[in-house]
Tab-separated table of C-alpha atoms in Angstrom:
chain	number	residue	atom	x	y	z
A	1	UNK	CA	108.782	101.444	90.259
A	2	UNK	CA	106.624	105.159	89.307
A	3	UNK	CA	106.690	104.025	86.016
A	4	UNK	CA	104.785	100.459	87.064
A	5	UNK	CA	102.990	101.955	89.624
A	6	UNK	CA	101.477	104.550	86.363
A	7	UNK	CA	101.278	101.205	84.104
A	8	UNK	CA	99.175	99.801	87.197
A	9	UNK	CA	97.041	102.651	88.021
A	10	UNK	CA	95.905	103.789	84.533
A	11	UNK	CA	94.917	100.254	84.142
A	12	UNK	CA	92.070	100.921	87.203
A	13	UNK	CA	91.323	104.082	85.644
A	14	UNK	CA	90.286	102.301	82.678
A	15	UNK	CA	88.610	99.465	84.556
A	16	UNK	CA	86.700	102.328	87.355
A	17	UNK	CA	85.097	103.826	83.503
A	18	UNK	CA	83.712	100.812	82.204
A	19	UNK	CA	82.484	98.682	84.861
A	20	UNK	CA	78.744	99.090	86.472
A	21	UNK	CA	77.394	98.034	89.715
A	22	UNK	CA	74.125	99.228	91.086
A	23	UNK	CA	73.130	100.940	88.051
A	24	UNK	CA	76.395	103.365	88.108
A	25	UNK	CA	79.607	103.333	86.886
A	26	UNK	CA	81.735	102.142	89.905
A	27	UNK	CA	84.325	105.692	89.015
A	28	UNK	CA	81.282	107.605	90.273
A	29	UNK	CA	81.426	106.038	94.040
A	30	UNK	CA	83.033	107.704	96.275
A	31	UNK	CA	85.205	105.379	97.841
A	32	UNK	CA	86.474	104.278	94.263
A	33	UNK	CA	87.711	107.775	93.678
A	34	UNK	CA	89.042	108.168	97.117
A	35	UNK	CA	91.558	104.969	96.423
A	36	UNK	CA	92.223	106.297	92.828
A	37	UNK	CA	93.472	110.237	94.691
A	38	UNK	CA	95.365	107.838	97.100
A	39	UNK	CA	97.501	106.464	93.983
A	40	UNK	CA	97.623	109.838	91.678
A	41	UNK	CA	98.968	111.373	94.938
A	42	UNK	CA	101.288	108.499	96.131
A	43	UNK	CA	102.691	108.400	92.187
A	44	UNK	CA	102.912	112.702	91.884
A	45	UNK	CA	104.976	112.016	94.751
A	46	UNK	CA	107.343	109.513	93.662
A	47	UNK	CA	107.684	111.418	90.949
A	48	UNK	CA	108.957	114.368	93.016
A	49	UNK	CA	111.163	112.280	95.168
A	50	UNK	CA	113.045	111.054	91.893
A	51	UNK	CA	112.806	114.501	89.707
A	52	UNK	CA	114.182	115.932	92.993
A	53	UNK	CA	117.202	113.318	94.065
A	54	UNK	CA	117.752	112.784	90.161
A	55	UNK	CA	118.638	116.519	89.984
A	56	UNK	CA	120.941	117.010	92.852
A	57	UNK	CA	122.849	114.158	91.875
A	58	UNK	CA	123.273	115.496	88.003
A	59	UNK	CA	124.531	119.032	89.721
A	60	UNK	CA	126.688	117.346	91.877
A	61	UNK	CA	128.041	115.546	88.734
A	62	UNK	CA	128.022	118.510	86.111
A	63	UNK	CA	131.459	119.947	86.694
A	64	UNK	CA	133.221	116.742	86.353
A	65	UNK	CA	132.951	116.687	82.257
A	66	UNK	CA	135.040	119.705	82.740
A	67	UNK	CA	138.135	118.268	84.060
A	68	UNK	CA	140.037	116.057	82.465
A	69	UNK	CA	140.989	112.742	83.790
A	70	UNK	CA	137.977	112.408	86.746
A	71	UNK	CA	138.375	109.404	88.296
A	72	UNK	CA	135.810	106.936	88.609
A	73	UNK	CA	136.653	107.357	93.065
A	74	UNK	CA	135.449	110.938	92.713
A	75	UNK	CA	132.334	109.825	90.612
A	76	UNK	CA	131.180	107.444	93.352
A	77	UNK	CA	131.804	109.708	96.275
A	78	UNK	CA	129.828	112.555	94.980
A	79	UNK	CA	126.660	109.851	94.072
A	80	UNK	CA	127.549	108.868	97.653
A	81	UNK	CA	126.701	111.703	99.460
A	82	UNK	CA	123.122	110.759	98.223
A	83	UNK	CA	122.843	107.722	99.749
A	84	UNK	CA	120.457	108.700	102.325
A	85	UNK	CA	117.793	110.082	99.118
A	86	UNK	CA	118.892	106.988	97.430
A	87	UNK	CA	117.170	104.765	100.095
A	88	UNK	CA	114.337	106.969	100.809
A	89	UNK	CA	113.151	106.363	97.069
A	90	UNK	CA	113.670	102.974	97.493
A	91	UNK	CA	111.591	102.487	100.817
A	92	UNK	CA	108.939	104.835	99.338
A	93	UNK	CA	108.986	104.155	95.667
A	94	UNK	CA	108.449	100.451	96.493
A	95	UNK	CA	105.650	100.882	99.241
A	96	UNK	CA	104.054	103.421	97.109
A	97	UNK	CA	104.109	101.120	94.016
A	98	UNK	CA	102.226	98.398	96.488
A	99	UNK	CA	99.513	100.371	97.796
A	100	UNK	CA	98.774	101.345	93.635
A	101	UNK	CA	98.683	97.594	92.819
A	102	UNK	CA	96.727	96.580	95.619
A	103	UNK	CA	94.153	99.516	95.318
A	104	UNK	CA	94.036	98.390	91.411
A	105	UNK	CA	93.324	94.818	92.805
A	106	UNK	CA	90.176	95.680	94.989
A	107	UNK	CA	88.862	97.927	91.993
A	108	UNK	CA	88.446	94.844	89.595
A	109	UNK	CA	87.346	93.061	92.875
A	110	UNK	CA	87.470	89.673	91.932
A	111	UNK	CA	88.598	89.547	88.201
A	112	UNK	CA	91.493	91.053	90.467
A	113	UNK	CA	92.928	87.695	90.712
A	114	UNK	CA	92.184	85.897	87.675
A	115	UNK	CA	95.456	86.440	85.688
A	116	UNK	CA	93.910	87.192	82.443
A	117	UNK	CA	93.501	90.250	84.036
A	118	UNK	CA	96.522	92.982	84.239
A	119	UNK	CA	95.668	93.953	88.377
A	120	UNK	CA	96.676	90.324	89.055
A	121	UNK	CA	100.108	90.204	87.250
A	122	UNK	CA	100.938	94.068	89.196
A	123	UNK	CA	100.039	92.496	92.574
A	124	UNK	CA	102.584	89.992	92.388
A	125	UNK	CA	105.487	91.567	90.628
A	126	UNK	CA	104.842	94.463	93.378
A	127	UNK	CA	105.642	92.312	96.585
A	128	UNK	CA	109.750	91.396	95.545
A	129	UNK	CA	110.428	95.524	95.489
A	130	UNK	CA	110.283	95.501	99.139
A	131	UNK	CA	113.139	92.847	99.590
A	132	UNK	CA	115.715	92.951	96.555
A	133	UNK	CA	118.291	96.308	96.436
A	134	UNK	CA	118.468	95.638	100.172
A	135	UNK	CA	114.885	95.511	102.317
A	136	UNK	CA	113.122	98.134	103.246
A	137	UNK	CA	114.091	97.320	106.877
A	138	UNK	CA	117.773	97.494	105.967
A	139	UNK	CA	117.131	100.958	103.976
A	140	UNK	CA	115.626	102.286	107.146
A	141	UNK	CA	118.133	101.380	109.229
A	142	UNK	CA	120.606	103.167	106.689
A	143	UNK	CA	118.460	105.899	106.595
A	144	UNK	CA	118.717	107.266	110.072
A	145	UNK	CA	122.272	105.288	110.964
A	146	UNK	CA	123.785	107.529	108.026
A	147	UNK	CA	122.688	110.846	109.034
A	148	UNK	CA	123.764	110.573	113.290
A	149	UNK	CA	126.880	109.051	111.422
A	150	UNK	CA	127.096	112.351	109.466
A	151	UNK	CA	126.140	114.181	112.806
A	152	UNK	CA	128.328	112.883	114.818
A	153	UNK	CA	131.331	113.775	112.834
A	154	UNK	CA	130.249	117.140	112.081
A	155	UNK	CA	129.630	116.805	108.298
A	156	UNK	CA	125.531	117.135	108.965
A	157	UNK	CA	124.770	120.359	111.690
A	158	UNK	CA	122.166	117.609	113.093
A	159	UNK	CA	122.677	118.065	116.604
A	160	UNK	CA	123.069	121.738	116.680
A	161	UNK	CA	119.653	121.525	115.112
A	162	UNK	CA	118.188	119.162	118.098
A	163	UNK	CA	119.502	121.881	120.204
A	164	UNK	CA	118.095	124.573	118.930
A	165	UNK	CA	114.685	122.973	118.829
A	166	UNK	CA	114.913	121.989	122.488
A	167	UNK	CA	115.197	125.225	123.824
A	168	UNK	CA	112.442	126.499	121.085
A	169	UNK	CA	109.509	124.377	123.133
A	170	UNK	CA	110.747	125.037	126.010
A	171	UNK	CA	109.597	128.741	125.483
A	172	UNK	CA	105.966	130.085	124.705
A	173	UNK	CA	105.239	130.557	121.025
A	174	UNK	CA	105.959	133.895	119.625
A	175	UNK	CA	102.958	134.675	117.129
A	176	UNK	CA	104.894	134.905	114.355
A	177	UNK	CA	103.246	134.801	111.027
A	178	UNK	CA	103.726	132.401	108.187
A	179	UNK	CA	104.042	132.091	104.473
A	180	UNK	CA	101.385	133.183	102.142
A	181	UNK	CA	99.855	131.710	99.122
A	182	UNK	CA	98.045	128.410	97.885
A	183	UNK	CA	100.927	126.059	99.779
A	184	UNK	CA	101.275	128.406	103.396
A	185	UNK	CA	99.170	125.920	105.376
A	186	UNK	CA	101.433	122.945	103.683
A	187	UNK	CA	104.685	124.746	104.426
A	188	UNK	CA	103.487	125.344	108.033
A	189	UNK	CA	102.924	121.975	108.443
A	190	UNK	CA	106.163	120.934	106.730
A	191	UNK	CA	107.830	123.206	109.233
A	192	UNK	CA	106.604	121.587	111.815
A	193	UNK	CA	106.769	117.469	110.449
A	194	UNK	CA	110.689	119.148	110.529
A	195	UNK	CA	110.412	120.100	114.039
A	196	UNK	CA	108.528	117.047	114.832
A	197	UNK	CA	111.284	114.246	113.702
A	198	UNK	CA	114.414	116.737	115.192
A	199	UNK	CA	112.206	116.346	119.024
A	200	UNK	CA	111.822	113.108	118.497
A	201	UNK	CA	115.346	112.030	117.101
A	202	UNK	CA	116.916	114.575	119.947
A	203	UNK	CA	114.886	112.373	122.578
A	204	UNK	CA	115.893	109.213	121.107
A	205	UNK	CA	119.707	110.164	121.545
A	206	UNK	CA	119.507	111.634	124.573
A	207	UNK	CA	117.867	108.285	125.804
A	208	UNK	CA	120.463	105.700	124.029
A	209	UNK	CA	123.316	107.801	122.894
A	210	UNK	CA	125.873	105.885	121.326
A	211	UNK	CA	123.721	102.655	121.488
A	212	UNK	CA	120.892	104.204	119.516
A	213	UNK	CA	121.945	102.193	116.565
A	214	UNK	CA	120.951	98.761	118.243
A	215	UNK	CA	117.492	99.893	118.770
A	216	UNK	CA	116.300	99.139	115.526
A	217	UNK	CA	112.600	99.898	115.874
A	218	UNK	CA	113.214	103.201	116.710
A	219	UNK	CA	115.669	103.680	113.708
A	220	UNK	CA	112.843	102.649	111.783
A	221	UNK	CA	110.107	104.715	113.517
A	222	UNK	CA	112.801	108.142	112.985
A	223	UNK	CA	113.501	106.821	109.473
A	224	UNK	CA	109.419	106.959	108.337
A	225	UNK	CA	109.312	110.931	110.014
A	226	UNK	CA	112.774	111.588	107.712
A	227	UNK	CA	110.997	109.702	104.742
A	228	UNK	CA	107.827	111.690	104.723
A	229	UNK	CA	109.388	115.001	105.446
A	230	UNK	CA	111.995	114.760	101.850
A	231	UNK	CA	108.837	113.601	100.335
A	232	UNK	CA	106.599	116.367	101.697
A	233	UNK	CA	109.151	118.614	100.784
A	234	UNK	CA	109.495	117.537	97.364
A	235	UNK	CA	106.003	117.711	96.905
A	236	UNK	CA	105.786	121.489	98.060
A	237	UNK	CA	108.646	122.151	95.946
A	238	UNK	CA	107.331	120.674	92.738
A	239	UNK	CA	104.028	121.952	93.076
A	240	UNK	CA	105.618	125.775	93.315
A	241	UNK	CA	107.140	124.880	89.879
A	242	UNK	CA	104.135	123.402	88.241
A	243	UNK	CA	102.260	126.755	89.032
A	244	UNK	CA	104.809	129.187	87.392
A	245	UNK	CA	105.427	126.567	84.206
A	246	UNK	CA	102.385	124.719	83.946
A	247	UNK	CA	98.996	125.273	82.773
A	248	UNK	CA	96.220	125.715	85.123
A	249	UNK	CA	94.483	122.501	85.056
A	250	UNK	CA	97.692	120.855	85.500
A	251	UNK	CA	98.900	123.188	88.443
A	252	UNK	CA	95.391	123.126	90.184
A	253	UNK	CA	96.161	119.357	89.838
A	254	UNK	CA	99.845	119.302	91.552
A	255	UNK	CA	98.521	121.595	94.223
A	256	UNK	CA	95.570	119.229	95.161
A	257	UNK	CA	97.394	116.084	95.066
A	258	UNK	CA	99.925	118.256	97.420
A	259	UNK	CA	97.621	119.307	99.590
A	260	UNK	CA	96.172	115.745	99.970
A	261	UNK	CA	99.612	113.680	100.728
A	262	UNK	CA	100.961	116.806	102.908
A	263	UNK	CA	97.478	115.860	104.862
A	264	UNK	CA	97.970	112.091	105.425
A	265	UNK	CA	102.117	112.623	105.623
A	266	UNK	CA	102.063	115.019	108.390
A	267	UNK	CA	99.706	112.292	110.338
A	268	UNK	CA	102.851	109.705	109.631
A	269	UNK	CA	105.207	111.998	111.266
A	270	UNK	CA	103.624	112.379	114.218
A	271	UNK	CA	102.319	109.258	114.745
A	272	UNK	CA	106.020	107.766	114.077
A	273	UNK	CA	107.090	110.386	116.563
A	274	UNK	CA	104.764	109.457	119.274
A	275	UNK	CA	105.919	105.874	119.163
A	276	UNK	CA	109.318	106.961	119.482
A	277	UNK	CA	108.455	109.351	122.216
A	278	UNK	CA	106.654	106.338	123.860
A	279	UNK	CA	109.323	104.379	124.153
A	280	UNK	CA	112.019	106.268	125.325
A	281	UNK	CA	110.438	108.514	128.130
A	282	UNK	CA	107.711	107.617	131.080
A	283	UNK	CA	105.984	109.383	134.174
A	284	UNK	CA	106.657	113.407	134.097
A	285	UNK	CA	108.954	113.110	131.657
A	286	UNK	CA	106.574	111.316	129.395
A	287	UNK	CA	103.688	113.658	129.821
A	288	UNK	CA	106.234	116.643	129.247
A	289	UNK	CA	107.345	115.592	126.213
A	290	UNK	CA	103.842	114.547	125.014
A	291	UNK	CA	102.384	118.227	125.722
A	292	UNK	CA	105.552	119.422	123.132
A	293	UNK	CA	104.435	116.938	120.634
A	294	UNK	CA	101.370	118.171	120.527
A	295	UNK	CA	101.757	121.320	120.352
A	296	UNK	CA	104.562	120.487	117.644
A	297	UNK	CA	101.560	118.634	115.683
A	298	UNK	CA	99.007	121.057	115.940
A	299	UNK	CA	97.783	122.186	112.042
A	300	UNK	CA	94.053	122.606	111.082
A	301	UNK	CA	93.417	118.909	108.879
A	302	UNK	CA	92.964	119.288	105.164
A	303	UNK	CA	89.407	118.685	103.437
A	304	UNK	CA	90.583	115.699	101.928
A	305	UNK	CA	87.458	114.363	100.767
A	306	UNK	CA	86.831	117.337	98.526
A	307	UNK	CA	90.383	117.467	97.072
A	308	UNK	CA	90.224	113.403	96.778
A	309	UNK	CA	87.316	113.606	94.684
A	310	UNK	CA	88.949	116.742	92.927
A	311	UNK	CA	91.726	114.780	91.838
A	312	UNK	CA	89.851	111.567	90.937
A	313	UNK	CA	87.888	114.066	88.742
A	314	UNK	CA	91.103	114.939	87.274
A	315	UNK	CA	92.321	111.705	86.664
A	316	UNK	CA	88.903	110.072	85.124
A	317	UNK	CA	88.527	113.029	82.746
A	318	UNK	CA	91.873	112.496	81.230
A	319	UNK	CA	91.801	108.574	81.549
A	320	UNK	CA	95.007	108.493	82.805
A	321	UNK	CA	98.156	109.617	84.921
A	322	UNK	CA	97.933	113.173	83.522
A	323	UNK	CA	100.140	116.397	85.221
């Protein structure tokens, strides 16, 4: 699905360059390169997501060449314990790869749906990702119903988490400084996004305990704040990597398109976790838990604008999906 969604975007790119309206070419309007940052971020990270689950499932593999006789049971339980990643990328990989086609479609505007033209052909083949391998409703509910499985029986230290983090708002902030560098303010608010989806999954089961599994919007609204924290994560992580191997343009490039989907991701998290928080509290309690949300969600927003139009630069010099 990265590798159509690249297919699909570079294909825009290409359009954006040659076609003119008003005199200009229509890569030099600003809303233009804000939907082409939208898809070099969303694909950057999808590719994260994938380099990322890829690789923990190869180094859970890597000792098995080593003994003799491995059993095709003890291949598929170690893959398994990655079901959760596993479903993320499919949930995100296949709403990621829509928003690229349907961006590409409203750049060649109307020769957007004449099929002799490639945005046409994406748009449709994009839709049927969201259903086959199991729907993206049926991932989500996986998502969240495997890790309180995991919880519950003690393989996942989920609710000591929860715990922890209630008692944490229900003191004053200590000061305490942060990280340093390029990423601090998108590790701060990755910290937080973390924080944010333990409140709100610790309010959800102290509301419906055992019977948190039949309330299925809610296992979808905790399974978006778990789906954009692995992918903010990733994102961080990635980025780190790109600096220290990478040139410069191309790390200057990861850390922008970081910076911008850390931006819109953290505004996911927390507006999944109000309309969890919604539902399962009211009156005082509702108000009380609202104050620790916000103050949970509090981060100074990212200029995305400027980085948007940084990264479409980025993107339109190379003519394609370049990092």
């Amino acid at each position: 699905m990265v590798a159509h969604a690249i297919s699909s975007f570079e294909e825009a790119i290409r359009y954006a360059k040659e076609r003119k309206a008003f005199g200009k070419f229509i890569s030099e309007f600003g809303l233009i390169q804000e939907k082409l940052a939208e898809c070099a971020a969303g694909i950057y990270a999808g590719e994260s997501l994938v380099y990322r689950t890829i690789g923990m499932i190869d180094a859970a593999l890597a000792d098995l060449g080593r003994h003799a006789g491995t059993s095709s049971r003890e291949i598929q339980k170690r893959i398994e314990e990655y079901a959760v990643e596993c479903s993320i990328l499919k949930v995100w990989a296949s709403e990621m790869l829509e928003m690229v086609a349907d961006h590409t479609v409203q750049i060649f505007a109307g020769y957007g749906y004449v099929e002799e033209y490639p945005a046409e052909r994406a748009y449709r083949d994009a839709r049927i990702n969201r259903i086959f391998e199991g729907t993206n409703e049926i991932n989500r509910l996986i998502i969240t119903g495997w890790l309180m499985k995991r919880a519950v029986a003690g393989q996942l230290p989920l609710l000591p988490a929860i715990k922890q983090l209630m008692d944490e708002v229900l003191s004053p902030p200590n000061g305490a400084g942060g990280r340093e560098g390029p990423l601090a303010a998108e590790h701060q608010m990755l910290a937080q996004a973390k924080k944010l989806t333990l409140f709100a999954a610790g309010s959800a089961t102290q509301k419906y305990m055992q019977a948190l599994a039949d309330q299925q919007e809610v296992m979808g609204a905790l399974a978006d704040c778990i789906i954009e924290v692995y992918a903010m994560e990733s994102c961080i992580l990635r980025a780190e990597k790109l600096a220290a191997n990478k040139g410069e343009s191309a790390a200057q490039a990861a850390l922008a398109m970081t910076q911008f989907y850390a931006s819109k991701a953290m505004q996911g998290v927390e507006l999944s976790s109000r309309k969890v928080i919604a539902t399962v509290a009211e009156g005082d309690l509702l108000r009380t838990q609202m104050a620790i949300l916000r103050r949970l969600a509090k981060h100074e927003p990212a200029d995305t604008i400027a980085l948007g139009r940084q990264i479409a630069r980025h993107v339109l010099a190379a003519g394609r999906y370049s990092l």
